[in-house]
Structure formats: C-alpha cells, structure tokens
Amino acid sequence: MTLQAEFDEAAENVKKLKTMPGNEDLLELYALFKQGTVGDNTTDRPGMLDFKGKAKWDAWTTKKGMSKEDAQQKYIEKAKGLIASIGLQ
C-alpha cells in the first residue's frame, strides 16, 4: 500500500472512532493532516476572538518545515494509536 493510500485510509478511519479524542489529539491530527495535504501554513492568523481558529492555526504552524511525507507518516501513526486506544464504531 502506498503512503498516500495509507494516509487516506487513516483519515477515513479517524472519522469512525467510537468516541471523540481530546482537544490535544484533535489539534495534532488537524495539524498533521493539513501539513500532509497542503504543506506549510501560509495563511494569516485568525482574529483574537476566533479561539478555535487560532488554536488550529497555531497547531498547524508548529509543523512548518515538515515534509508532506513525514506529516502523512506521523498522521498514520497517530491515527493507529487512537484506533488502538479508542476503537472504531
């Protein structure tokens, strides 16, 4: 299976977790997904009242410089860990 196929499968499986992971896990998944699909964050930081948007932007920005392949691999590993601990529906 190619890295992209594994990444796509992991992204689909994350949507099927039995329960919602915690905020830290969600932000990590978001950041790795964005880095693995888009690359470095080049967008402007959201306004001061957009707390959720800022948290997501900050998480993604921490991955700056990471290759798309590395981000995809780390996403797969994170997803597998969550699936192992939470389980799928």
Coordinates of N, CA and C in Angstrom, one line a residue:
M1 N 0.9 -1.2 0.0 CA 0.0 0.0 0.0 C 0.9 1.2 0.0
T2 N 0.6 2.2 -0.8 CA 1.4 3.4 -0.9 C 1.1 4.3 0.3
L3 N 2.0 5.2 0.6 CA 1.9 6.1 1.7 C 0.6 6.9 1.6
Q4 N 0.3 7.4 0.4 CA -0.9 8.2 0.2 C -2.2 7.4 0.5
A5 N -2.2 6.1 0.0 CA -3.3 5.2 0.3 C -3.5 5.0 1.8
E6 N -2.4 4.7 2.5 CA -2.4 4.5 3.9 C -2.9 5.8 4.6
F7 N -2.5 6.9 4.2 CA -2.9 8.2 4.8 C -4.4 8.4 4.6
D8 N -4.9 8.2 3.4 CA -6.3 8.3 3.1 C -7.1 7.4 3.9
E9 N -6.7 6.1 4.1 CA -7.4 5.2 4.9 C -7.4 5.6 6.4
A10 N -6.3 6.1 6.9 CA -6.2 6.6 8.2 C -7.2 7.7 8.5
A11 N -7.2 8.6 7.5 CA -8.1 9.8 7.6 C -9.6 9.3 7.7
E12 N -9.9 8.3 6.9 CA -11.3 7.8 6.9 C -11.6 7.1 8.2
N13 N -10.6 6.3 8.7 CA -10.8 5.6 10.0 C -11.0 6.5 11.2
V14 N -10.3 7.7 11.2 CA -10.4 8.6 12.3 C -11.8 9.1 12.4
K15 N -12.5 9.2 11.3 CA -13.9 9.7 11.4 C -14.8 8.6 12.0
K16 N -14.3 7.4 12.1 CA -15.1 6.3 12.7 C -14.8 5.9 14.1
L17 N -14.0 6.7 14.8 CA -13.7 6.4 16.2 C -14.9 6.3 17.0
K18 N -14.9 5.4 18.0 CA -16.1 5.2 18.9 C -16.4 6.5 19.7
T19 N -15.4 7.2 20.2 CA -15.6 8.5 20.9 C -14.6 9.5 20.3
M20 N -15.0 10.8 20.6 CA -14.2 11.9 20.1 C -12.9 12.0 21.0
P21 N -11.7 12.0 20.3 CA -10.5 12.2 21.1 C -10.5 13.6 21.8
G22 N -9.5 13.8 22.7 CA -9.4 15.0 23.4 C -8.9 16.1 22.4
N23 N -9.0 17.4 22.9 CA -8.6 18.5 22.1 C -7.1 18.4 21.6
E24 N -6.2 18.0 22.5 CA -4.8 17.9 22.1 C -4.6 16.9 20.9
D25 N -5.3 15.8 21.0 CA -5.2 14.8 19.9 C -5.9 15.3 18.6
L26 N -7.0 16.0 18.8 CA -7.7 16.6 17.6 C -6.8 17.6 16.9
L27 N -6.2 18.5 17.7 CA -5.3 19.5 17.1 C -4.1 18.9 16.5
E28 N -3.5 17.8 17.0 CA -2.4 17.2 16.4 C -2.8 16.5 15.1
L29 N -3.9 15.8 15.1 CA -4.4 15.2 13.9 C -4.7 16.3 12.8
Y30 N -5.3 17.4 13.2 CA -5.6 18.5 12.3 C -4.3 19.0 11.7
A31 N -3.3 19.3 12.5 CA -2.0 19.9 12.1 C -1.3 19.0 11.1
L32 N -1.2 17.7 11.5 CA -0.6 16.7 10.6 C -1.3 16.5 9.3
F33 N -2.6 16.5 9.4 CA -3.4 16.4 8.1 C -3.2 17.6 7.2
K34 N -3.2 18.8 7.7 CA -3.0 20.0 6.9 C -1.6 20.0 6.3
Q35 N -0.6 19.7 7.2 CA 0.8 19.6 6.7 C 0.9 18.6 5.6
G36 N 0.2 17.4 5.8 CA 0.4 16.3 4.9 C -0.4 16.5 3.6
T37 N -1.3 17.5 3.5 CA -2.1 17.7 2.3 C -1.8 19.0 1.7
V38 N -1.6 20.1 2.5 CA -1.4 21.4 2.0 C 0.1 21.8 2.0
G39 N 0.8 21.4 3.1 CA 2.2 21.9 3.3 C 2.2 23.0 4.3
D40 N 3.2 23.8 4.3 CA 3.4 24.8 5.3 C 2.2 25.8 5.3
N41 N 1.9 26.3 6.5 CA 0.8 27.2 6.7 C 1.3 28.6 6.2
T42 N 0.6 29.2 5.3 CA 0.9 30.5 4.8 C -0.2 31.5 4.9
T43 N -1.3 31.1 5.7 CA -2.4 31.9 5.9 C -2.2 32.9 7.0
D44 N -3.0 33.9 7.1 CA -2.9 34.9 8.2 C -3.6 34.2 9.4
R45 N -3.0 34.6 10.6 CA -3.6 34.1 11.9 C -5.0 34.7 12.1
P46 N -5.9 33.8 12.5 CA -7.3 34.3 12.7 C -7.3 35.4 13.8
G47 N -8.4 36.2 13.8 CA -8.6 37.3 14.8 C -8.7 36.8 16.2
M48 N -8.5 37.8 17.1 CA -8.4 37.4 18.5 C -9.6 36.8 19.1
L49 N -10.8 36.9 18.6 CA -12.0 36.3 19.1 C -12.3 34.9 18.5
D50 N -11.5 34.5 17.6 CA -11.7 33.2 16.9 C -10.7 32.2 17.6
F51 N -11.1 31.8 18.8 CA -10.3 30.9 19.7 C -10.0 29.6 19.0
K52 N -11.0 29.0 18.4 CA -10.8 27.7 17.8 C -9.9 27.8 16.5
G53 N -10.2 28.8 15.7 CA -9.4 29.0 14.6 C -7.9 29.3 14.9
K54 N -7.7 30.1 16.0 CA -6.3 30.3 16.4 C -5.6 29.1 16.9
A55 N -6.3 28.3 17.6 CA -5.7 27.0 18.1 C -5.3 26.1 16.9
K56 N -6.2 26.0 16.0 CA -5.9 25.2 14.8 C -4.7 25.8 14.0
W57 N -4.7 27.1 13.8 CA -3.7 27.8 13.1 C -2.3 27.5 13.8
D58 N -2.3 27.7 15.1 CA -1.1 27.6 15.9 C -0.6 26.1 15.8
A59 N -1.5 25.1 15.9 CA -1.1 23.7 15.8 C -0.5 23.4 14.4
W60 N -1.1 23.9 13.4 CA -0.6 23.7 12.0 C 0.8 24.3 11.9
T61 N 0.9 25.6 12.4 CA 2.2 26.3 12.2 C 3.3 25.6 12.9
T62 N 3.1 24.8 14.0 CA 4.2 24.1 14.6 C 4.8 23.0 13.7
K63 N 4.1 22.7 12.7 CA 4.6 21.6 11.7 C 5.4 22.2 10.6
K64 N 5.5 23.5 10.6 CA 6.2 24.2 9.5 C 7.6 23.6 9.2
G65 N 7.9 23.3 7.9 CA 9.1 22.8 7.5 C 9.1 21.2 7.4
M66 N 8.1 20.6 8.0 CA 8.0 19.2 7.9 C 7.5 18.8 6.5
S67 N 8.1 17.8 6.0 CA 7.7 17.4 4.6 C 6.3 16.8 4.6
K68 N 5.7 16.8 3.5 CA 4.3 16.2 3.4 C 4.4 14.7 3.7
E69 N 5.4 14.0 3.3 CA 5.5 12.6 3.5 C 5.7 12.3 5.0
D70 N 6.5 13.1 5.7 CA 6.7 12.9 7.1 C 5.4 13.2 7.9
A71 N 4.7 14.2 7.5 CA 3.5 14.6 8.1 C 2.4 13.4 7.9
Q72 N 2.4 12.9 6.7 CA 1.5 11.8 6.5 C 1.8 10.6 7.3
Q73 N 3.1 10.3 7.4 CA 3.5 9.1 8.2 C 3.2 9.3 9.7
K74 N 3.4 10.5 10.2 CA 3.1 10.8 11.6 C 1.6 10.8 11.9
Y75 N 0.8 11.2 10.9 CA -0.6 11.2 11.0 C -1.1 9.7 11.0
I76 N -0.6 8.9 10.2 CA -0.9 7.4 10.2 C -0.6 6.8 11.6
E77 N 0.6 7.1 12.1 CA 0.9 6.6 13.4 C 0.0 7.1 14.5
K78 N -0.3 8.4 14.5 CA -1.2 9.0 15.5 C -2.6 8.3 15.4
A79 N -3.1 8.1 14.1 CA -4.4 7.5 13.9 C -4.4 6.1 14.4
K80 N -3.4 5.3 14.1 CA -3.3 4.0 14.6 C -3.3 3.9 16.1
G81 N -2.6 4.8 16.8 CA -2.6 4.8 18.2 C -4.0 5.1 18.8
L82 N -4.7 6.1 18.2 CA -6.0 6.4 18.7 C -7.0 5.3 18.4
I83 N -6.9 4.6 17.3 CA -7.8 3.5 17.0 C -7.5 2.4 18.0
A84 N -6.2 2.1 18.3 CA -5.9 1.1 19.3 C -6.5 1.4 20.7
S85 N -6.4 2.7 21.1 CA -6.9 3.0 22.4 C -8.4 3.3 22.5
I86 N -9.0 3.8 21.4 CA -10.4 4.1 21.5 C -11.3 3.1 20.8
G87 N -10.8 2.6 19.6 CA -11.6 1.6 18.8 C -12.4 2.3 17.8
L88 N -12.9 1.5 16.8 CA -13.7 2.0 15.8 C -15.2 1.6 16.0
Q89 N -16.1 2.3 15.5 CA -17.5 2.0 15.6 C -17.9 0.7 14.9

